[in-house]
Amino acid sequence: EAGVVQSPRYKIIEKKQPVAFWCNPISGHNTLYWYLQNLGQGPELLIRYENEEAVDDSQLPKDRFSAERLKGVDSTLKIQPAELGDSAVYLCASSSRGVGSYNEQFFGPGTRLTVL
Amino acid sequence: GNSVTQMEGPVTLSEEAFLTINCTYTATGYPSLFWYVQYPGEGLQLLLKATKADDKGSNKGFEATYRKETTSFHLEKGSVQVSDSAVYFCARENNAGNMLTFGGGTRLMVKP
C-alpha cells in the first residue's frame, strides 16, 4: 500500500512569490493534516481536514496561507506571497477513523521550502 | 495548554550503548503518549505508544513507560545500533484524541 505522497520534495523560490504544495493521503483515510516543521523543532499543526471540511485551522496564518481539500482526497496548501520566515518543511499526514481514542497518523516525507 | 518537553540533542553514542531520551508532558487530562522517529530523508513514523498510566510501549527494542506521577515518557533502548541514528519526537494527544503536540525532537547519532 502506498504511503502519503507529497510533491514537490524541494522548492526554492524568491520572497513575495506564490508556492503550492500537494498531498495525496493514504487511500481511504478521511482525516488529513498539514504541519509546519521549522529547523530543529517538532511539527506544528496548521490545519486538519475531516473529509473535505477544515475542522481545525486556528494555527493557519490566513493572511497568506490557504488550503483546500476538494472531494475529500488530495489537498493543496498555498502560500501567497511567501516570506523569508516561511522557509521550513511542510508535512502532510493522514489517518482513518477507527476504534479507540487515537487513530495513527501516517506522515509523508515533506516538502522542504527555501525562500530567498 | 498542552506541551511536550524533551531533552535537546544531539545525543552521540557508540554502538551497543544504552540510550535514554527524556520526555515530559503537561498533565492536562490523561493523554495518550507517543514516540515518533524520523530517519534521514523520510517522514515521521510511529515508533511506540502508551494510552494510560503505567502502560509500557515497545517496538524494535525501544521502550517507554507512561509515568503519571512524574508526567514523563522517557524513551530507552538497551543496545543501540548505527541504524537507530535518527531524530526522535515525543508527542501527546489532546483530550479530544484528534491532535498531536510534539516535542522539539532529539537527534541521535550512533557511531560504530
Short mmCIF file of C-alpha atoms in Angstrom, two decimals:
data_model
loop_
_atom_site.label_atom_id
_atom_site.label_comp_id
_atom_site.label_asym_id
_atom_site.label_seq_id
_atom_site.Cartn_x
_atom_site.Cartn_y
_atom_site.Cartn_z
CA GLU A 1 0.00 0.00 0.00
CA ALA A 2 1.33 3.41 -0.96
CA GLY A 3 2.04 5.84 1.83
CA VAL A 4 1.29 9.55 1.97
CA VAL A 5 2.67 11.21 -1.15
CA GLN A 6 3.83 14.80 -1.23
CA SER A 7 5.20 16.93 -4.01
CA PRO A 8 7.42 18.62 -4.69
CA ARG A 9 10.04 17.33 -2.27
CA TYR A 10 12.04 20.53 -2.53
CA LYS A 11 11.12 24.04 -3.61
CA ILE A 12 13.25 27.16 -3.80
CA ILE A 13 11.54 30.47 -4.51
CA GLU A 14 12.17 34.16 -4.07
CA LYS A 15 10.26 36.11 -1.45
CA LYS A 16 6.90 37.50 -2.50
CA GLN A 17 6.38 34.65 -4.96
CA PRO A 18 3.49 32.18 -4.56
CA VAL A 19 4.06 28.50 -3.87
CA ALA A 20 1.84 25.44 -3.59
CA PHE A 21 2.32 22.03 -2.04
CA TRP A 22 0.34 18.93 -2.90
CA CYS A 23 -0.56 15.94 -0.75
CA ASN A 24 -2.18 12.62 -1.64
CA PRO A 25 -3.18 10.76 1.54
CA ILE A 26 -3.40 7.03 2.03
CA SER A 27 -6.42 5.64 0.25
CA GLY A 28 -9.46 5.60 2.50
CA HIS A 29 -8.06 7.97 5.10
CA ASN A 30 -10.69 10.59 5.86
CA THR A 31 -8.55 12.84 8.06
CA LEU A 32 -5.75 14.91 6.58
CA TYR A 33 -3.29 17.16 8.41
CA TRP A 34 -0.83 19.81 7.32
CA TYR A 35 2.06 20.50 9.69
CA LEU A 36 4.85 23.06 9.67
CA GLN A 37 8.26 21.88 10.86
CA ASN A 38 10.89 24.53 11.43
CA LEU A 39 14.53 23.51 11.53
CA GLY A 40 15.37 21.75 14.79
CA GLN A 41 11.79 21.78 16.03
CA GLY A 42 8.85 19.44 16.17
CA PRO A 43 5.92 19.61 13.76
CA GLU A 44 3.16 22.13 14.50
CA LEU A 45 -0.35 21.64 13.18
CA LEU A 46 -1.52 24.15 10.59
CA ILE A 47 -4.84 22.66 9.56
CA ARG A 48 -6.85 19.46 9.91
CA TYR A 49 -9.48 18.18 7.49
CA GLU A 50 -12.24 15.69 8.15
CA ASN A 51 -13.15 14.65 4.62
CA GLU A 52 -13.45 17.95 2.73
CA GLU A 53 -14.19 20.09 5.79
CA ALA A 54 -11.48 22.09 7.56
CA VAL A 55 -12.30 21.41 11.22
CA ASP A 56 -9.24 22.97 12.85
CA ASP A 57 -7.41 25.81 11.11
CA SER A 58 -6.73 28.01 14.11
CA GLN A 59 -2.95 27.90 13.55
CA LEU A 60 -3.09 28.69 9.84
CA PRO A 61 -1.93 32.26 9.07
CA LYS A 62 -4.88 33.14 6.92
CA ASP A 63 -3.47 36.37 5.54
CA ARG A 64 -1.08 34.45 3.30
CA PHE A 65 -1.81 30.74 3.71
CA SER A 66 -4.73 28.86 2.24
CA ALA A 67 -5.60 25.21 1.88
CA GLU A 68 -8.20 23.12 0.16
CA ARG A 69 -9.22 19.51 0.01
CA LEU A 70 -11.62 19.15 -2.87
CA LYS A 71 -13.58 15.90 -2.94
CA GLY A 72 -12.07 14.92 0.39
CA VAL A 73 -8.99 13.24 -1.06
CA ASP A 74 -5.98 15.24 -2.28
CA SER A 75 -5.09 18.52 -0.64
CA THR A 76 -3.17 21.62 -1.63
CA LEU A 77 -1.51 24.11 0.71
CA LYS A 78 -0.67 27.51 -0.76
CA ILE A 79 1.38 30.46 0.39
CA GLN A 80 0.95 33.81 -1.32
CA PRO A 81 3.12 35.77 -1.03
CA ALA A 82 5.94 33.80 0.57
CA GLU A 83 8.18 35.43 3.16
CA LEU A 84 11.69 34.56 4.28
CA GLY A 85 10.34 33.15 7.55
CA ASP A 86 8.25 30.59 5.68
CA SER A 87 11.36 28.53 4.96
CA ALA A 88 10.61 25.20 6.62
CA VAL A 89 9.45 21.67 5.94
CA TYR A 90 5.72 21.25 5.29
CA LEU A 91 4.45 17.85 6.32
CA CYS A 92 1.23 16.16 5.35
CA ALA A 93 -0.27 13.31 7.36
CA SER A 94 -3.43 11.23 7.16
CA SER A 95 -5.39 8.91 9.40
CA SER A 96 -8.58 6.88 9.27
CA ARG A 97 -11.47 6.90 11.68
CA GLY A 98 -11.26 3.75 13.74
CA VAL A 99 -11.98 2.25 17.12
CA GLY A 100 -10.48 3.94 20.15
CA SER A 101 -9.46 7.44 21.01
CA TYR A 102 -6.47 7.71 18.71
CA ASN A 103 -6.09 6.99 15.04
CA GLU A 104 -2.44 6.67 13.99
CA GLN A 105 -1.24 9.45 11.76
CA PHE A 106 0.89 8.44 8.78
CA PHE A 107 3.28 11.11 7.56
CA GLY A 108 4.57 11.95 4.13
CA PRO A 109 8.25 12.83 3.53
CA GLY A 110 7.51 16.54 3.49
CA THR A 111 8.25 19.44 1.18
CA ARG A 112 11.31 21.48 2.09
CA LEU A 113 10.70 25.12 1.18
CA THR A 114 13.52 27.64 0.91
CA VAL A 115 12.57 31.29 0.43
CA LEU A 116 15.40 33.52 -0.77
CA GLY B 1 -2.25 24.30 27.09
CA ASN B 2 -0.70 21.06 26.00
CA SER B 3 3.06 20.92 25.71
CA VAL B 4 5.84 18.38 25.48
CA THR B 5 9.45 18.93 26.52
CA GLN B 6 12.24 16.61 25.52
CA MET B 7 15.97 16.70 26.01
CA GLU B 8 17.95 18.59 23.44
CA GLY B 9 20.39 16.79 21.23
CA PRO B 10 22.38 15.73 19.62
CA VAL B 11 22.93 12.57 21.59
CA THR B 12 26.03 10.74 20.39
CA LEU B 13 26.57 7.14 21.45
CA SER B 14 28.73 4.23 20.49
CA GLU B 15 27.11 1.09 19.14
CA GLU B 16 25.65 -1.16 21.85
CA ALA B 17 25.45 1.69 24.36
CA PHE B 18 22.34 2.28 26.50
CA LEU B 19 20.02 5.04 25.35
CA THR B 20 17.71 7.31 27.32
CA ILE B 21 15.89 10.27 25.82
CA ASN B 22 13.87 12.19 28.39
CA CYS B 23 10.36 13.46 27.71
CA THR B 24 7.88 15.22 29.98
CA TYR B 25 4.40 16.48 29.19
CA THR B 26 1.84 18.85 30.66
CA ALA B 27 -0.65 16.98 32.76
CA THR B 28 -3.99 18.15 31.37
CA GLY B 29 -6.28 15.17 31.28
CA TYR B 30 -4.99 11.69 30.58
CA PRO B 31 -3.50 11.88 27.10
CA SER B 32 -2.09 9.07 25.07
CA LEU B 33 1.67 9.45 24.58
CA PHE B 34 3.82 8.60 21.59
CA TRP B 35 7.34 8.40 20.27
CA TYR B 36 7.86 9.08 16.58
CA VAL B 37 11.11 8.55 14.67
CA GLN B 38 12.30 10.42 11.59
CA TYR B 39 15.05 8.78 9.58
CA PRO B 40 17.05 10.98 7.20
CA GLY B 41 15.01 11.97 4.17
CA GLU B 42 11.87 10.23 5.39
CA GLY B 43 8.61 11.16 7.06
CA LEU B 44 7.83 10.62 10.73
CA GLN B 45 6.96 7.07 11.71
CA LEU B 46 5.18 5.96 14.85
CA LEU B 47 7.69 4.05 16.99
CA LEU B 48 5.57 3.23 20.04
CA LYS B 49 2.70 4.48 22.12
CA ALA B 50 1.05 4.16 25.54
CA THR B 51 -2.55 5.03 26.23
CA LYS B 52 -2.80 5.02 30.03
CA ALA B 53 -0.73 5.32 33.18
CA ASP B 54 1.84 2.56 33.76
CA ASP B 55 1.45 1.27 30.20
CA LYS B 56 4.72 0.36 28.53
CA GLY B 57 5.02 0.88 24.80
CA SER B 58 7.68 -1.12 23.00
CA ASN B 59 8.93 -1.67 19.46
CA LYS B 60 12.24 -2.57 17.78
CA GLY B 61 13.95 -2.85 21.17
CA PHE B 62 12.78 0.60 22.28
CA GLU B 63 10.61 1.03 25.36
CA ALA B 64 8.83 3.87 27.13
CA THR B 65 6.66 3.76 30.25
CA TYR B 66 3.79 6.18 30.88
CA ARG B 67 4.58 7.68 34.30
CA LYS B 68 1.64 9.75 35.52
CA GLU B 69 3.28 10.67 38.83
CA THR B 70 6.25 12.31 37.09
CA THR B 71 4.39 13.21 33.85
CA SER B 72 7.16 11.53 31.91
CA PHE B 73 7.52 9.14 28.97
CA HIS B 74 11.25 8.55 28.62
CA LEU B 75 12.49 6.52 25.66
CA GLU B 76 15.03 3.76 26.36
CA LYS B 77 16.93 1.13 24.44
CA GLY B 78 19.40 -1.28 25.94
CA SER B 79 21.78 -1.54 22.98
CA VAL B 80 21.66 0.97 20.15
CA GLN B 81 22.72 0.26 16.58
CA VAL B 82 24.07 2.55 13.88
CA SER B 83 20.75 2.12 12.09
CA ASP B 84 18.98 3.80 15.04
CA SER B 85 20.54 7.13 14.06
CA ALA B 86 17.57 9.43 13.51
CA VAL B 87 15.56 12.21 15.12
CA TYR B 88 13.13 11.11 17.83
CA PHE B 89 10.00 13.06 18.72
CA CYS B 90 7.89 12.69 21.83
CA ALA B 91 4.23 13.64 21.41
CA ARG B 92 0.99 13.80 23.36
CA GLU B 93 -2.57 13.64 22.19
CA ASN B 94 -5.12 16.31 23.04
CA ASN B 95 -8.13 15.41 25.16
CA ALA B 96 -10.35 15.09 22.10
CA GLY B 97 -8.00 12.49 20.64
CA ASN B 98 -7.64 14.23 17.29
CA MET B 99 -4.50 16.31 17.58
CA LEU B 100 -0.85 15.75 18.44
CA THR B 101 1.54 18.13 20.17
CA PHE B 102 5.18 17.33 19.53
CA GLY B 103 8.34 17.99 21.45
CA GLY B 104 11.26 19.66 19.72
CA GLY B 105 12.94 16.41 18.72
CA THR B 106 16.22 14.81 19.78
CA ARG B 107 18.82 13.81 17.22
CA LEU B 108 20.55 10.51 17.97
CA MET B 109 23.84 9.66 16.32
CA VAL B 110 25.24 6.17 16.85
CA LYS B 111 28.86 5.59 15.89
CA PRO B 112 30.27 2.16 15.04
#
